[in-house]
Amino acid sequence: MIQTLSNDLLEVKIESHGAELQSIESKRSHHQYLWQGDARFWGRRSPVLFPIVGAVWNGIFRMDGQEYPMGQHGFARDMEFTPVEGGADDEAWFALDWNDETLKRFPRRFRLEIGYKLHETRISVMWRVTNLDTEAMHFQIGAHPAFNYPDFNAADAVHAYLDLDGRDLTSEVIGEKGCISEETVPVGRDADGLLPVGADTFARDAIIITGAKVRRVSMLTKERTPYLTLLFSSPAVGLWSPSAQAPFMCIEPWWGRADLMGFDGEFQAREYVNALEPGAVFNASYMIIIDNI
């Protein structure tokens, strides 16, 4: 089921399957900002990552002394959410409740609510996680929106520029089995302080900046004019594109991060994990701003 939010400037569409953004389109230029999905590169558009972000070592998730299989980025993105009634024309909410199948993969009772609110050229993406269990709940949650490069040409040396608000940034490096190695590398920027995005930018997979060092990422055109911006307060952010030929890149605020290579402990001992006591509620959000409408 598709729900549409619309104003004089933008039309935004959300699919109830995964509560996933499907479209961000300018009403003036009809430019599509959100990647539309193509399995040749990446078939998704903007999945929500829950109850983990990234990969667990050997695909094994441990909680309460038990082991569970867990695929990359969890299972919420592949489940049907229920639209929540009562939202305004500029706002939509979706809910996912625990069931017998989720308990086989994640042994906690929960409710995950995802909301979208449109105001002028800003889209707020809101998450609310409620622990409905009698035990403490540990989890991660993250975003994975993919944005089309403006005026993409695979032959160009630079597809876009990124303006990151942090300084002296380093990236963690993905090693074996999608998990984090001990290596870090500097995030190089040009004389104007911008990160050029080209064929080699993601040669070693995603750029992962942790420690809440970045709270804003702006994508600029090849001419260095504003295109779109993400604002967030997450402890980590990932930047990724699957290949030099892919006409998009992802800007991913994460309240979580993949396992370290070789990690075989309980999930609550993993780095960047959120904890909720029974009955407690976790709220987080990020904002997409279209700078060039």
Tab-separated table of C-alpha atoms in Angstrom:
chain	number	residue	atom	x	y	z
A	1	MET	CA	0.000	0.000	0.000
A	2	ILE	CA	1.341	3.426	-1.000
A	3	GLN	CA	0.633	6.585	0.987
A	4	THR	CA	1.318	10.005	-0.510
A	5	LEU	CA	2.273	13.249	1.197
A	6	SER	CA	2.099	16.360	-0.944
A	7	ASN	CA	2.406	20.129	-0.871
A	8	ASP	CA	3.095	22.840	-3.461
A	9	LEU	CA	6.779	21.860	-3.690
A	10	LEU	CA	7.185	18.105	-3.178
A	11	GLU	CA	5.355	14.819	-3.505
A	12	VAL	CA	6.553	12.050	-1.184
A	13	LYS	CA	5.432	8.415	-1.384
A	14	ILE	CA	5.822	5.719	1.268
A	15	GLU	CA	5.186	1.980	0.881
A	16	SER	CA	3.687	0.093	3.835
A	17	HIS	CA	6.004	-2.856	3.076
A	18	GLY	CA	9.002	-1.974	5.218
A	19	ALA	CA	7.453	1.478	5.816
A	20	GLU	CA	9.961	2.490	3.132
A	21	LEU	CA	10.250	5.785	1.288
A	22	GLN	CA	9.541	5.241	-2.419
A	23	SER	CA	9.735	8.680	-3.981
A	24	ILE	CA	10.743	12.296	-3.334
A	25	GLU	CA	9.772	14.279	-6.424
A	26	SER	CA	9.868	18.006	-7.137
A	27	LYS	CA	6.517	19.346	-8.336
A	28	ARG	CA	8.294	22.133	-10.177
A	29	SER	CA	10.972	20.265	-12.128
A	30	HIS	CA	9.660	16.687	-11.677
A	31	HIS	CA	13.188	15.731	-10.650
A	32	GLN	CA	13.321	12.498	-8.648
A	33	TYR	CA	15.717	12.771	-5.685
A	34	LEU	CA	15.280	9.235	-4.342
A	35	TRP	CA	16.869	6.256	-6.099
A	36	GLN	CA	14.101	4.186	-7.661
A	37	GLY	CA	15.623	0.751	-7.176
A	38	ASP	CA	17.295	-1.422	-9.805
A	39	ALA	CA	18.651	-4.870	-8.993
A	40	ARG	CA	21.597	-4.317	-11.379
A	41	PHE	CA	22.992	-2.004	-8.703
A	42	TRP	CA	20.754	-2.175	-5.609
A	43	GLY	CA	17.087	-3.074	-5.553
A	44	ARG	CA	16.051	-1.095	-2.492
A	45	ARG	CA	15.330	2.608	-2.043
A	46	SER	CA	15.310	3.602	1.623
A	47	PRO	CA	15.029	0.610	3.968
A	48	VAL	CA	14.800	0.965	7.738
A	49	LEU	CA	17.372	-1.157	9.569
A	50	PHE	CA	16.026	-2.943	12.679
A	51	PRO	CA	16.741	-4.624	15.094
A	52	ILE	CA	20.379	-4.490	13.960
A	53	VAL	CA	22.497	-2.242	11.757
A	54	GLY	CA	25.057	-3.929	9.504
A	55	ALA	CA	26.153	-7.521	9.926
A	56	VAL	CA	26.622	-9.799	12.922
A	57	TRP	CA	29.706	-11.996	12.898
A	58	ASN	CA	28.989	-15.290	11.102
A	59	GLY	CA	25.319	-14.274	10.836
A	60	ILE	CA	24.709	-15.280	14.468
A	61	PHE	CA	22.841	-13.047	16.914
A	62	ARG	CA	23.127	-13.911	20.637
A	63	MET	CA	20.683	-12.957	23.354
A	64	ASP	CA	19.810	-14.590	26.702
A	65	GLY	CA	22.440	-17.248	26.091
A	66	GLN	CA	20.714	-18.394	22.891
A	67	GLU	CA	21.807	-18.088	19.264
A	68	TYR	CA	19.589	-16.837	16.440
A	69	PRO	CA	20.263	-16.402	12.714
A	70	MET	CA	20.200	-12.728	11.707
A	71	GLY	CA	20.677	-11.362	8.224
A	72	GLN	CA	22.330	-8.050	7.458
A	73	HIS	CA	20.371	-5.031	8.698
A	74	GLY	CA	17.711	-7.137	10.413
A	75	PHE	CA	14.200	-8.039	9.293
A	76	ALA	CA	11.918	-4.983	9.576
A	77	ARG	CA	12.698	-3.820	6.035
A	78	ASP	CA	11.141	-7.036	4.660
A	79	MET	CA	7.936	-6.977	6.725
A	80	GLU	CA	4.531	-5.464	6.169
A	81	PHE	CA	3.704	-2.511	8.413
A	82	THR	CA	0.195	-1.421	9.332
A	83	PRO	CA	-0.745	2.166	8.432
A	84	VAL	CA	-1.716	4.044	11.588
A	85	GLU	CA	-4.919	6.020	11.291
A	86	GLY	CA	-5.316	9.607	12.406
A	87	GLY	CA	-2.360	11.288	10.676
A	88	ALA	CA	-2.725	14.661	8.971
A	89	ASP	CA	-2.448	15.132	5.209
A	90	ASP	CA	1.223	16.037	5.626
A	91	GLU	CA	2.069	13.145	7.971
A	92	ALA	CA	1.907	9.347	7.820
A	93	TRP	CA	2.714	6.668	10.399
A	94	PHE	CA	3.210	2.917	10.122
A	95	ALA	CA	3.537	0.261	12.839
A	96	LEU	CA	5.155	-3.159	13.115
A	97	ASP	CA	4.269	-5.331	16.123
A	98	TRP	CA	6.069	-8.410	17.328
A	99	ASN	CA	4.628	-11.777	16.396
A	100	ASP	CA	5.538	-15.440	16.659
A	101	GLU	CA	7.817	-15.186	13.628
A	102	THR	CA	9.794	-12.187	14.940
A	103	LEU	CA	10.262	-13.975	18.280
A	104	LYS	CA	12.090	-16.764	16.434
A	105	ARG	CA	14.687	-14.211	15.295
A	106	PHE	CA	14.582	-11.560	18.029
A	107	PRO	CA	13.362	-12.768	21.435
A	108	ARG	CA	11.641	-9.558	22.586
A	109	ARG	CA	8.126	-8.197	22.250
A	110	PHE	CA	8.203	-4.756	20.678
A	111	ARG	CA	6.321	-2.172	18.667
A	112	LEU	CA	8.185	-0.228	15.968
A	113	GLU	CA	6.489	2.899	14.632
A	114	ILE	CA	7.849	4.860	11.669
A	115	GLY	CA	6.524	8.280	10.722
A	116	TYR	CA	7.050	10.754	7.898
A	117	LYS	CA	6.147	14.447	8.005
A	118	LEU	CA	6.405	16.859	5.072
A	119	HIS	CA	6.845	20.613	5.608
A	120	GLU	CA	7.838	22.789	2.659
A	121	THR	CA	11.098	21.213	1.391
A	122	ARG	CA	11.790	19.226	4.574
A	123	ILE	CA	10.909	15.588	5.276
A	124	SER	CA	11.166	14.431	8.875
A	125	VAL	CA	11.621	10.689	9.355
A	126	MET	CA	10.650	9.596	12.871
A	127	TRP	CA	11.131	6.327	14.735
A	128	ARG	CA	9.481	5.177	17.941
A	129	VAL	CA	10.427	1.834	19.522
A	130	THR	CA	8.454	0.531	22.507
A	131	ASN	CA	9.602	-2.381	24.653
A	132	LEU	CA	6.487	-4.500	25.303
A	133	ASP	CA	8.466	-7.272	26.961
A	134	THR	CA	9.101	-8.073	30.620
A	135	GLU	CA	12.870	-8.030	30.026
A	136	ALA	CA	15.204	-5.238	28.968
A	137	MET	CA	15.458	-4.907	25.197
A	138	HIS	CA	18.683	-4.151	23.323
A	139	PHE	CA	18.474	-3.145	19.683
A	140	GLN	CA	19.847	-0.959	16.915
A	141	ILE	CA	18.057	1.104	14.281
A	142	GLY	CA	19.251	2.958	11.218
A	143	ALA	CA	18.363	4.585	7.924
A	144	HIS	CA	19.565	3.639	4.434
A	145	PRO	CA	18.128	6.228	1.993
A	146	ALA	CA	19.627	6.321	-1.504
A	147	PHE	CA	19.735	9.587	-3.450
A	148	ASN	CA	20.182	10.064	-7.177
A	149	TYR	CA	23.257	12.023	-8.179
A	150	PRO	CA	22.318	15.224	-10.008
A	151	ASP	CA	23.141	15.026	-13.752
A	152	PHE	CA	24.913	11.667	-13.414
A	153	ASN	CA	27.472	10.633	-16.007
A	154	ALA	CA	29.533	7.550	-15.172
A	155	ALA	CA	32.474	8.945	-17.134
A	156	ASP	CA	32.767	12.056	-14.948
A	157	ALA	CA	35.661	12.134	-12.497
A	158	VAL	CA	33.354	13.598	-9.830
A	159	HIS	CA	29.665	12.705	-9.464
A	160	ALA	CA	28.952	15.054	-6.562
A	161	TYR	CA	30.572	16.700	-3.545
A	162	LEU	CA	29.807	16.092	0.112
A	163	ASP	CA	30.001	18.777	2.769
A	164	LEU	CA	30.496	17.107	6.176
A	165	ASP	CA	30.277	19.281	9.270
A	166	GLY	CA	32.959	17.413	11.249
A	167	ARG	CA	36.700	18.016	11.146
A	168	ASP	CA	39.695	15.637	11.009
A	169	LEU	CA	37.404	12.717	10.257
A	170	THR	CA	38.383	9.071	9.983
A	171	SER	CA	36.437	6.143	8.614
A	172	GLU	CA	36.181	2.663	10.015
A	173	VAL	CA	36.805	-0.066	7.456
A	174	ILE	CA	34.573	-3.034	6.648
A	175	GLY	CA	36.594	-6.237	6.674
A	176	GLU	CA	35.562	-9.892	6.572
A	177	LYS	CA	31.896	-10.951	6.461
A	178	GLY	CA	30.644	-7.367	6.463
A	179	CYS	CA	32.063	-6.661	9.923
A	180	ILE	CA	34.388	-3.920	11.161
A	181	SER	CA	38.159	-4.347	11.101
A	182	GLU	CA	40.667	-2.634	13.394
A	183	GLU	CA	41.830	-0.377	10.554
A	184	THR	CA	40.790	3.254	10.121
A	185	VAL	CA	41.487	5.586	7.212
A	186	PRO	CA	41.277	9.385	6.913
A	187	VAL	CA	38.298	10.937	5.142
A	188	GLY	CA	40.089	13.060	2.577
A	189	ARG	CA	38.743	16.445	1.514
A	190	ASP	CA	39.791	19.060	-0.990
A	191	ALA	CA	41.019	22.615	-0.403
A	192	ASP	CA	37.428	23.796	0.080
A	193	GLY	CA	36.803	21.173	2.753
A	194	LEU	CA	34.559	19.073	0.494
A	195	LEU	CA	34.690	15.337	-0.162
A	196	PRO	CA	34.658	14.665	-3.945
A	197	VAL	CA	32.596	11.564	-4.729
A	198	GLY	CA	33.954	9.657	-7.713
A	199	ALA	CA	34.881	6.232	-8.999
A	200	ASP	CA	37.237	5.385	-6.118
A	201	THR	CA	35.372	6.882	-3.179
A	202	PHE	CA	33.737	3.605	-2.158
A	203	ALA	CA	36.416	1.242	-3.451
A	204	ARG	CA	36.706	-0.194	0.079
A	205	ASP	CA	32.943	-0.312	0.658
A	206	ALA	CA	31.159	2.170	2.923
A	207	ILE	CA	32.688	5.166	4.673
A	208	ILE	CA	31.683	4.775	8.333
A	209	ILE	CA	32.132	7.697	10.717
A	210	THR	CA	31.392	6.945	14.366
A	211	GLY	CA	31.532	8.853	17.648
A	212	ALA	CA	28.798	11.387	16.742
A	213	LYS	CA	31.409	13.473	14.901
A	214	VAL	CA	29.088	14.361	12.011
A	215	ARG	CA	25.550	15.735	12.393
A	216	ARG	CA	25.033	17.124	8.889
A	217	VAL	CA	25.830	15.817	5.411
A	218	SER	CA	25.073	17.972	2.375
A	219	MET	CA	25.295	16.704	-1.192
A	220	LEU	CA	26.391	19.305	-3.729
A	221	THR	CA	26.268	19.171	-7.509
A	222	LYS	CA	29.381	18.861	-9.666
A	223	GLU	CA	29.281	22.665	-9.808
A	224	ARG	CA	29.312	22.727	-5.984
A	225	THR	CA	25.803	24.121	-5.630
A	226	PRO	CA	23.472	22.796	-2.890
A	227	TYR	CA	21.367	19.757	-3.808
A	228	LEU	CA	20.121	18.102	-0.601
A	229	THR	CA	21.025	17.850	3.087
A	230	LEU	CA	20.504	15.330	5.875
A	231	LEU	CA	20.406	16.449	9.511
A	232	PHE	CA	20.647	13.885	12.322
A	233	SER	CA	21.899	13.255	15.852
A	234	SER	CA	22.971	9.630	15.429
A	235	PRO	CA	26.240	8.285	16.865
A	236	ALA	CA	27.258	6.950	13.439
A	237	VAL	CA	26.723	7.703	9.774
A	238	GLY	CA	27.485	5.582	6.740
A	239	LEU	CA	28.153	6.795	3.187
A	240	TRP	CA	27.924	4.195	0.417
A	241	SER	CA	27.430	3.453	-3.252
A	242	PRO	CA	27.711	-0.056	-4.721
A	243	SER	CA	29.860	0.779	-7.758
A	244	ALA	CA	31.383	3.571	-9.820
A	245	GLN	CA	28.599	3.030	-12.381
A	246	ALA	CA	25.755	3.355	-9.886
A	247	PRO	CA	23.923	6.690	-10.356
A	248	PHE	CA	23.205	7.145	-6.643
A	249	MET	CA	24.710	7.119	-3.176
A	250	CYS	CA	23.344	6.484	0.302
A	251	ILE	CA	23.611	8.793	3.318
A	252	GLU	CA	22.764	6.657	6.367
A	253	PRO	CA	22.247	7.896	9.936
A	254	TRP	CA	22.735	4.928	12.260
A	255	TRP	CA	21.863	4.369	15.907
A	256	GLY	CA	24.018	1.246	15.681
A	257	ARG	CA	26.834	-0.320	13.686
A	258	ALA	CA	28.071	-3.727	12.496
A	259	ASP	CA	29.935	-6.182	14.720
A	260	LEU	CA	33.674	-6.023	15.069
A	261	MET	CA	35.314	-8.904	13.233
A	262	GLY	CA	35.383	-11.986	15.461
A	263	PHE	CA	32.828	-10.667	17.969
A	264	ASP	CA	31.017	-13.599	19.581
A	265	GLY	CA	29.491	-12.018	22.664
A	266	GLU	CA	25.918	-11.273	23.681
A	267	PHE	CA	24.174	-8.569	21.686
A	268	GLN	CA	24.015	-6.151	24.616
A	269	ALA	CA	27.832	-6.175	24.725
A	270	ARG	CA	28.036	-5.030	21.101
A	271	GLU	CA	29.133	-1.456	20.441
A	272	TYR	CA	26.499	1.183	19.650
A	273	VAL	CA	23.503	-0.653	21.119
A	274	ASN	CA	20.383	1.025	22.529
A	275	ALA	CA	18.780	-0.306	25.735
A	276	LEU	CA	15.119	-0.083	26.736
A	277	GLU	CA	13.639	-1.164	30.042
A	278	PRO	CA	10.204	-2.844	29.986
A	279	GLY	CA	7.544	-0.338	28.958
A	280	ALA	CA	10.101	2.293	27.924
A	281	VAL	CA	10.054	4.148	24.597
A	282	PHE	CA	12.975	5.137	22.342
A	283	ASN	CA	12.561	8.084	19.967
A	284	ALA	CA	14.906	9.140	17.176
A	285	SER	CA	14.599	11.037	13.906
A	286	TYR	CA	16.455	12.568	11.015
A	287	MET	CA	15.551	15.181	8.411
A	288	ILE	CA	15.947	15.318	4.635
A	289	ILE	CA	16.078	18.843	3.223
A	290	ILE	CA	15.801	19.424	-0.510
A	291	ASP	CA	18.072	22.380	-1.191
A	292	ASN	CA	17.586	22.589	-4.957
A	293	ILE	CA	13.894	22.287	-5.720
